Amino acid sequence: MISIAPLAVVIIMFGGLVLLSMTGFPIAFLLTGIGIILTLLTYGIQGTIIFVGRVFDQSSSTVLVAIPLFVIMANFLDRSGIAEDLFNAILHMLGKAKGGLAITIIILSVIFAASTGIIGAAVVGISLISMPILMQRGYDKSLSTGLICAGGSLGILIPPSIMLVMMADQSGQSVGGLFAGAFFPGLLLSALYLGYVIYVAHRYPEKAPALTEEELGKVTKAEKTKMFLKSFLPPMILILGVLGSIWGGIATPTEAAGLGCFIAFLMMVVYGRFNFKVLTNILIRSVQTTSMVMGTMFGATIFTAAFLRLKGGDVVTQFILSFSDYGRFAVFFVMMFIIFIMGFFIDWIGIIYITFPIFLPVASMLGFDPLWFVIMIAVNLQMSFSTPPFGYALFYMNATKPEGVTLKHIYKGVIPFIGLQLLGLILITFVPSIVTWLPSVLH
């Protein structure tokens, strides 16, 4: 057995995680491997017994049952084809506006986010639907890709969200409370995106041109209205069914997720997209996504258990609290900065399971509202989906980009939206009622 100083533990574990993540090796195995190897070196085989209890407790949480159900719901909705119909309906309703296509993408992103909560489904779906049209209409490539990455990432914040479900499990907050707390921050980010694209469309009209009169004239007002109602009402029923049943106290989050699955399944059947081959593909995709999420969750649990046992958590806590002489918000901004930097290298699941055991006690000790603090982390993690080199939204966008669009366009495109996410984080910091008002009304 060897003895490792706590400071060295921090450097070895996080330094190793960052360096090894650049190899492209799955983060779940990196987290698990680093945690187990360090424990074996310092405590021997007997030390690994702690992982059994931690992983068992984690896997026994009934709250997490909602995650695979929300994943299946998202895949049902994705295959129903309703997103494409809704996109065309909103596009023709807003076609005369400068940047109408960009505005359509944001509105579609919000509706999609409130219906699925799965980033992959949102970014890939919106990209496949809108990018060919954006390129055909002469939209700026960077603006287009950045808009889709940012809009698609709203699904992890706007409820129902699997990230908020996992945060509830780790923080002791109710799922319904976090869903309510994240509702207006999600709309705030959407409003900031809207303001930005409207500004760009008016300041640089060549980057976001409007539809021509000829294109708009192909669809009558009556047809536009019919298209909108046909594609808008089903997702609204889904959203109200899931969120309404939770906030109304009618169903638990798990039961509401089951209800959402049923409604999304019916939508797929009604739209004529159901067959057993499609169902098989949906179930396979859902198992793959759920396995990725759960695998990373268990890996992060092992990593965190080893990190805390080796006193690495004490070093981080002392470092954070060393800023308390400058006030509690100095400590708060240090924690937010750490999470922001971690977002460049580690996915959101790992960040939640690594930071919550350390940051939540510090936030409680400093008197921060626990629900507000958790939502602040959720808003911060929005940026982790768009920050290079490992932002998930960047990977999804790169996998679906049309010919002529490069990774450089994607990286350049997300920069303004990362700035808007930072602005949103600052606004919510100084106007906490954006988070706390709705939960206080509902509860």
CSV table of C-alpha atoms in Angstrom, one decimal, residues 64-232:
chain,number,residue,atom,x,y,z
A,64,LEU,CA,-34.1,7.1,-11.5
A,65,VAL,CA,-36.8,4.9,-13.0
A,66,ALA,CA,-38.1,8.0,-14.7
A,67,ILE,CA,-34.9,8.3,-16.8
A,68,PRO,CA,-35.5,5.3,-19.2
A,69,LEU,CA,-39.1,6.2,-19.5
A,70,PHE,CA,-38.3,9.8,-20.5
A,71,VAL,CA,-35.7,8.4,-23.0
A,72,ILE,CA,-38.4,6.1,-24.6
A,73,MET,CA,-40.8,9.0,-24.7
A,74,ALA,CA,-38.3,11.1,-26.5
A,75,ASN,CA,-37.6,8.4,-29.1
A,76,PHE,CA,-41.4,7.8,-29.7
A,77,LEU,CA,-41.8,11.6,-30.3
A,78,ASP,CA,-38.8,11.7,-32.5
A,79,ARG,CA,-40.1,8.9,-34.8
A,80,SER,CA,-43.7,10.3,-34.8
A,81,GLY,CA,-42.6,12.9,-37.4
A,82,ILE,CA,-44.4,15.7,-35.6
A,83,ALA,CA,-41.2,17.8,-35.3
A,84,GLU,CA,-41.0,18.2,-39.1
A,85,ASP,CA,-44.7,19.1,-39.4
A,86,LEU,CA,-44.4,21.6,-36.6
A,87,PHE,CA,-41.3,23.2,-38.2
A,88,ASN,CA,-43.0,23.7,-41.5
A,89,ALA,CA,-46.1,25.2,-39.8
A,90,ILE,CA,-44.2,27.7,-37.6
A,91,LEU,CA,-41.9,28.6,-40.6
A,92,HIS,CA,-44.9,29.6,-42.8
A,93,MET,CA,-46.5,31.5,-39.9
A,94,LEU,CA,-43.3,33.6,-39.4
A,95,GLY,CA,-42.0,33.5,-42.9
A,96,LYS,CA,-42.3,37.3,-43.5
A,97,ALA,CA,-40.2,38.2,-40.5
A,98,LYS,CA,-36.5,38.8,-40.9
A,99,GLY,CA,-34.7,35.8,-39.5
A,100,GLY,CA,-38.1,34.0,-39.5
A,101,LEU,CA,-36.4,30.6,-40.1
A,102,ALA,CA,-34.0,31.2,-37.2
A,103,ILE,CA,-36.9,32.2,-34.9
A,104,THR,CA,-38.7,29.1,-36.0
A,105,ILE,CA,-35.8,26.9,-34.9
A,106,ILE,CA,-35.8,28.5,-31.4
A,107,ILE,CA,-39.6,28.0,-31.0
A,108,LEU,CA,-39.3,24.4,-32.2
A,109,SER,CA,-36.4,23.9,-29.8
A,110,VAL,CA,-38.4,25.1,-26.8
A,111,ILE,CA,-41.4,22.8,-27.7
A,112,PHE,CA,-39.1,19.9,-28.5
A,113,ALA,CA,-37.2,20.5,-25.2
A,114,ALA,CA,-40.5,20.5,-23.2
A,115,SER,CA,-41.5,17.3,-24.9
A,116,THR,CA,-38.4,15.2,-24.8
A,117,GLY,CA,-35.5,16.4,-22.6
A,118,ILE,CA,-33.0,14.4,-24.6
A,119,ILE,CA,-30.2,16.5,-26.2
A,120,GLY,CA,-29.2,13.9,-28.8
A,121,ALA,CA,-32.8,13.6,-30.1
A,122,ALA,CA,-33.3,17.4,-30.2
A,123,VAL,CA,-30.0,18.4,-31.9
A,124,VAL,CA,-30.0,15.6,-34.4
A,125,GLY,CA,-33.7,16.0,-35.2
A,126,ILE,CA,-33.6,19.8,-35.6
A,127,SER,CA,-30.4,19.6,-37.6
A,128,LEU,CA,-31.7,17.1,-40.1
A,129,ILE,CA,-35.0,19.0,-40.5
A,130,SER,CA,-33.6,22.5,-40.7
A,131,MET,CA,-30.0,22.5,-42.0
A,132,PRO,CA,-30.8,21.7,-45.6
A,133,ILE,CA,-33.4,24.6,-45.6
A,134,LEU,CA,-31.0,27.0,-43.9
A,135,MET,CA,-28.3,26.3,-46.4
A,136,GLN,CA,-30.8,26.6,-49.3
A,137,ARG,CA,-32.0,30.0,-48.0
A,138,GLY,CA,-28.4,31.3,-47.7
A,139,TYR,CA,-28.2,31.5,-43.9
A,140,ASP,CA,-24.8,32.0,-42.4
A,141,LYS,CA,-23.3,28.6,-41.6
A,142,SER,CA,-21.9,29.6,-38.2
A,143,LEU,CA,-25.1,31.2,-37.1
A,144,SER,CA,-27.1,28.2,-38.2
A,145,THR,CA,-25.0,25.6,-36.4
A,146,GLY,CA,-24.6,27.6,-33.3
A,147,LEU,CA,-28.4,28.2,-33.1
A,148,ILE,CA,-29.1,24.5,-33.5
A,149,CYS,CA,-26.6,23.5,-30.8
A,150,ALA,CA,-27.8,26.1,-28.3
A,151,GLY,CA,-31.5,25.5,-29.1
A,152,GLY,CA,-31.2,21.7,-29.0
A,153,SER,CA,-29.4,21.9,-25.6
A,154,LEU,CA,-32.4,23.6,-24.0
A,155,GLY,CA,-33.8,20.1,-23.6
A,156,ILE,CA,-31.5,19.4,-20.6
A,157,LEU,CA,-32.9,22.4,-18.7
A,158,ILE,CA,-36.5,22.9,-19.7
A,159,PRO,CA,-38.6,20.2,-18.0
A,160,PRO,CA,-39.1,17.3,-18.3
A,161,SER,CA,-35.3,16.8,-18.1
A,162,ILE,CA,-33.3,13.7,-17.2
A,163,MET,CA,-30.6,15.9,-15.9
A,164,LEU,CA,-33.0,17.5,-13.4
A,165,VAL,CA,-34.2,14.0,-12.4
A,166,MET,CA,-30.6,13.0,-11.6
A,167,MET,CA,-30.0,16.3,-9.8
A,168,ALA,CA,-33.1,15.7,-7.6
A,169,ASP,CA,-31.8,12.2,-6.7
A,170,GLN,CA,-28.4,13.6,-5.7
A,171,SER,CA,-29.6,16.8,-3.9
A,172,GLY,CA,-32.6,15.6,-2.0
A,173,GLN,CA,-34.8,18.2,-3.8
A,174,SER,CA,-38.1,17.1,-5.3
A,175,VAL,CA,-38.3,16.4,-9.1
A,176,GLY,CA,-41.4,18.6,-9.3
A,177,GLY,CA,-39.6,21.5,-7.5
A,178,LEU,CA,-36.6,21.4,-9.8
A,179,PHE,CA,-38.9,21.1,-12.9
A,180,ALA,CA,-40.7,24.3,-11.7
A,181,GLY,CA,-37.4,26.1,-10.8
A,182,ALA,CA,-35.9,25.4,-14.2
A,183,PHE,CA,-39.0,26.5,-16.2
A,184,PHE,CA,-38.4,30.3,-16.3
A,185,PRO,CA,-34.5,30.0,-16.6
A,186,GLY,CA,-35.1,27.9,-19.7
A,187,LEU,CA,-37.5,30.4,-21.1
A,188,LEU,CA,-35.0,33.2,-20.3
A,189,LEU,CA,-32.3,31.5,-22.3
A,190,SER,CA,-34.7,31.1,-25.1
A,191,ALA,CA,-35.6,34.8,-25.0
A,192,LEU,CA,-31.9,35.7,-25.1
A,193,TYR,CA,-31.4,33.5,-28.2
A,194,LEU,CA,-34.5,35.1,-29.8
A,195,GLY,CA,-33.2,38.6,-29.1
A,196,TYR,CA,-29.8,37.7,-30.6
A,197,VAL,CA,-31.1,36.2,-33.8
A,198,ILE,CA,-33.5,39.1,-34.3
A,199,TYR,CA,-30.6,41.5,-33.9
A,200,VAL,CA,-28.5,39.6,-36.3
A,201,ALA,CA,-31.3,39.4,-38.9
A,202,HIS,CA,-31.8,43.2,-38.8
A,203,ARG,CA,-28.2,44.2,-38.5
A,204,TYR,CA,-26.9,41.7,-41.0
A,205,PRO,CA,-29.9,40.6,-43.2
A,206,GLU,CA,-27.7,38.6,-45.5
A,207,LYS,CA,-27.0,36.2,-42.7
A,208,ALA,CA,-30.7,35.5,-42.0
A,209,PRO,CA,-32.8,36.3,-45.0
A,210,ALA,CA,-36.6,36.1,-44.9
A,211,LEU,CA,-38.7,33.7,-47.1
A,212,THR,CA,-39.6,35.1,-50.5
A,213,GLU,CA,-43.2,36.2,-51.3
A,214,GLU,CA,-43.3,33.3,-53.9
A,215,GLU,CA,-42.5,30.7,-51.2
A,216,LEU,CA,-45.0,32.2,-48.8
A,217,GLY,CA,-47.7,32.3,-51.4
A,218,LYS,CA,-47.7,28.5,-51.9
A,219,VAL,CA,-49.6,28.0,-48.6
A,220,THR,CA,-52.9,29.7,-47.9
A,221,LYS,CA,-53.8,31.2,-44.5
A,222,ALA,CA,-56.3,28.4,-43.9
A,223,GLU,CA,-53.7,25.8,-44.7
A,224,LYS,CA,-51.2,27.5,-42.3
A,225,THR,CA,-53.7,27.5,-39.5
A,226,LYS,CA,-54.6,23.8,-40.1
A,227,MET,CA,-50.9,22.9,-40.2
A,228,PHE,CA,-50.2,24.7,-37.0
A,229,LEU,CA,-53.1,23.2,-35.0
A,230,LYS,CA,-52.4,19.7,-36.3
A,231,SER,CA,-48.8,19.8,-35.3
A,232,PHE,CA,-49.0,22.1,-32.2
